[in-house]
CSV table of N, CA and C and ligand atoms in Angstrom, one decimal:
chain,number,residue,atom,x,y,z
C,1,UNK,N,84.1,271.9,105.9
C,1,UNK,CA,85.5,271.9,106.3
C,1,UNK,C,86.4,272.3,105.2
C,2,UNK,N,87.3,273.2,105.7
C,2,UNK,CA,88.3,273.9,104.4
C,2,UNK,C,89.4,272.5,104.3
C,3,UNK,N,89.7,272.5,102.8
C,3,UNK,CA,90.7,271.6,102.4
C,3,UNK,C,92.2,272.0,102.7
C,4,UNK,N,92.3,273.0,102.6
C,4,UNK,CA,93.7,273.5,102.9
C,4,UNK,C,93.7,273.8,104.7
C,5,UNK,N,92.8,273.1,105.6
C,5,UNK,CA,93.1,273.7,106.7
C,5,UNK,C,94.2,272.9,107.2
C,6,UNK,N,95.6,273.3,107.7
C,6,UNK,CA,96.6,272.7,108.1
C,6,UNK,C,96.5,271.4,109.8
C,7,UNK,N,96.2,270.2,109.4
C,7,UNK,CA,96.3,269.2,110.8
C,7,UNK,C,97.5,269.6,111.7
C,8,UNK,N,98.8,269.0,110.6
C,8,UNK,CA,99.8,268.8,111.6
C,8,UNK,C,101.0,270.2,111.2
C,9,UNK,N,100.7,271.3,111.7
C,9,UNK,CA,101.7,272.4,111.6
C,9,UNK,C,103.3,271.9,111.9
C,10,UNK,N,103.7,271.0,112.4
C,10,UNK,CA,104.9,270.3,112.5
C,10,UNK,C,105.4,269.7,111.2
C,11,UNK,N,104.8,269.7,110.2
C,11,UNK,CA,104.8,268.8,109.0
C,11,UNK,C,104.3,269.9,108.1
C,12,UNK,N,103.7,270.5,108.0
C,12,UNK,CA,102.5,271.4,107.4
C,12,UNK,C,101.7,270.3,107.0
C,13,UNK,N,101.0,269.2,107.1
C,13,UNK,CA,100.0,268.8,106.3
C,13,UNK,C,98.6,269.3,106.7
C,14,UNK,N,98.1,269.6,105.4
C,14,UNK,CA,96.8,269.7,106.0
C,14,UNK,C,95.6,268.7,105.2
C,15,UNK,N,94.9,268.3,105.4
C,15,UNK,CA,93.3,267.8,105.7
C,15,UNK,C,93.1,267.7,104.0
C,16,UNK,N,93.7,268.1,102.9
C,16,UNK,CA,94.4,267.5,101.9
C,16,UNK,C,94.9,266.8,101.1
C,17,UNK,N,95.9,266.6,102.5
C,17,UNK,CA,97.2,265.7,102.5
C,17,UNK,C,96.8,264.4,102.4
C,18,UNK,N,96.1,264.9,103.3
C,18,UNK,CA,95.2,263.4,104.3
C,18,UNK,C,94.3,262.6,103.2
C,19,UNK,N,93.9,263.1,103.2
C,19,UNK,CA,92.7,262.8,101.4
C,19,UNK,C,93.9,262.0,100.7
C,20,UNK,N,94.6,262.6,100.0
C,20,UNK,CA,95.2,262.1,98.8
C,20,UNK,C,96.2,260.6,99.7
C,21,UNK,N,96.2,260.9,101.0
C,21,UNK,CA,97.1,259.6,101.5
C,21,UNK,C,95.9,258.3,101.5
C,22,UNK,N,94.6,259.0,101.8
C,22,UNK,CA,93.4,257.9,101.9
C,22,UNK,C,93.0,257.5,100.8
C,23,UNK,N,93.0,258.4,99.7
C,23,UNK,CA,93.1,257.6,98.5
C,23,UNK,C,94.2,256.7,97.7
C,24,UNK,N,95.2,257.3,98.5
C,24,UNK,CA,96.0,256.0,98.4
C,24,UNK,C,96.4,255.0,98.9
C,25,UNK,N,94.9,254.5,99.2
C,25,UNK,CA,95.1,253.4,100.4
C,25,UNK,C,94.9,253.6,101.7
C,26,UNK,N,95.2,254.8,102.8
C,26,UNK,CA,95.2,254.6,103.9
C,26,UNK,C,93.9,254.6,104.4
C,27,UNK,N,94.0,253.7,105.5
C,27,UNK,CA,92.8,253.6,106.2
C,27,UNK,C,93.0,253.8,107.7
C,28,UNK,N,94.0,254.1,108.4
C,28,UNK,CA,94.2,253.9,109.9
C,28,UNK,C,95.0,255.1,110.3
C,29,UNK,N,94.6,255.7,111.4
C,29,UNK,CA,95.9,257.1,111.9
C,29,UNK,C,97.3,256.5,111.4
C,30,UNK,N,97.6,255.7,111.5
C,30,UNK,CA,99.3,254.9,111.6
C,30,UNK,C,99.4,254.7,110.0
C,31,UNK,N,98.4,254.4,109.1
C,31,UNK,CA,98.6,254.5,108.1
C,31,UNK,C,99.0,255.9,107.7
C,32,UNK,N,98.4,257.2,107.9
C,32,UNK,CA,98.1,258.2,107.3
C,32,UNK,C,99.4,259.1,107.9
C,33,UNK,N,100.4,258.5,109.1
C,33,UNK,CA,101.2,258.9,110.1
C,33,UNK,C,102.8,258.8,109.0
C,34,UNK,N,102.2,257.0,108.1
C,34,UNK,CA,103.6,256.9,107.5
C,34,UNK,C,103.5,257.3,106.5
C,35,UNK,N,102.1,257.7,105.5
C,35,UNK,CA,102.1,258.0,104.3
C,35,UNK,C,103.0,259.2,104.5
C,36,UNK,N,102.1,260.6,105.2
C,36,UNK,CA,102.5,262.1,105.4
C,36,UNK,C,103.4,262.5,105.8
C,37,UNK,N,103.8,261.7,106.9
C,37,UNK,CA,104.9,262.5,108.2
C,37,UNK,C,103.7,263.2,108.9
C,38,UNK,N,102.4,263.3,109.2
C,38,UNK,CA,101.8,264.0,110.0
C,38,UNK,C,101.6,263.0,111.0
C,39,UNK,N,102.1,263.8,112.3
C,39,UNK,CA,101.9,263.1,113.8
C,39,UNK,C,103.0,262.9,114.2
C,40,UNK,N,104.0,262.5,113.5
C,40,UNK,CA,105.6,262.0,114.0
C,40,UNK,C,106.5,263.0,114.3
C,41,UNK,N,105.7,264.3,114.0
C,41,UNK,CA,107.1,265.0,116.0
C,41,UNK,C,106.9,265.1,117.0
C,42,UNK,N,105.6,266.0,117.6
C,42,UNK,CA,105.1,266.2,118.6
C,42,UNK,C,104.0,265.7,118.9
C,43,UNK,N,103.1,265.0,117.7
C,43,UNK,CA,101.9,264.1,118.6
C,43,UNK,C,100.7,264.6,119.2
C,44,UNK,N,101.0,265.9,118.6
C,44,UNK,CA,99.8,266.8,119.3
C,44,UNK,C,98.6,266.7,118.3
C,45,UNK,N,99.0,266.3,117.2
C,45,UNK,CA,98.0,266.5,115.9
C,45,UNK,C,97.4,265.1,115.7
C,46,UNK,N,97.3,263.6,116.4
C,46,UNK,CA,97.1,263.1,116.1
C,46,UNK,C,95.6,262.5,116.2
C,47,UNK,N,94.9,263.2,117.4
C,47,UNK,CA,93.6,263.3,117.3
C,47,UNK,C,92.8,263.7,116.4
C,48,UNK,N,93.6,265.0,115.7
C,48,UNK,CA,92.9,265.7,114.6
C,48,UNK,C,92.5,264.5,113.4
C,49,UNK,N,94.2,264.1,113.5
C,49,UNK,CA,94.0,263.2,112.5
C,49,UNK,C,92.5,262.0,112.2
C,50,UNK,N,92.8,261.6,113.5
C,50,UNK,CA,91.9,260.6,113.5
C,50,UNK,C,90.5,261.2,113.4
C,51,UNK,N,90.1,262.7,113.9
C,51,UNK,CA,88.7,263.6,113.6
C,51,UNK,C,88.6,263.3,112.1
C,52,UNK,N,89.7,263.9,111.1
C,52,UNK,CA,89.5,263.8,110.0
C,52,UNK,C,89.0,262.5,109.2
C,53,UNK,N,90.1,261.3,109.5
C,53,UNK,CA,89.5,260.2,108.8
C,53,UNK,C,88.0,259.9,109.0
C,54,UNK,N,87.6,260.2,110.4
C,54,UNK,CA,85.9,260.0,110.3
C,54,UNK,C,85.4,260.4,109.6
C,55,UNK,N,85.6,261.8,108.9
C,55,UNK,CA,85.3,263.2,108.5
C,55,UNK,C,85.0,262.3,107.0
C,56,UNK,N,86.0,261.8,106.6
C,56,UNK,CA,86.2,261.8,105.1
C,56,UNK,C,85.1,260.8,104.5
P,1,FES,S1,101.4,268.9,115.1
P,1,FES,FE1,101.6,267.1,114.0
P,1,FES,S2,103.4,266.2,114.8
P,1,FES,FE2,103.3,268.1,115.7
């Protein structure tokens, strides 16, 4: 899985982002929701989200 692949295009974060929010602590979609801003416009990304935290 590419590190720069973009989750939440509404935000731009990508699968990166996500990493550095889980190493800082997060452990939960709602965690990684308030570190980033990924998930909080359209909600369409938030499955990915949660794909990734398995992922990691
Ligand atoms: S794609 Fe993530 S909030 Fe829209």
């Amino acid at each position: 899985m590419s590190c720069n692949r973009v989750i939440c295009p509404c935000q731009g974060i990508e699968i990166e982002d996500i990493k550095k929010a889980v190493d800082a602590g997060a452990e939960t979609v709602d965690d990684v929701m308030e570190a980033t801003g990924a998930g909080t416009i359209c909600g369409a990304c938030i499955d990915e989200i949660a794909e990734v935290l398995e992922e990691l």
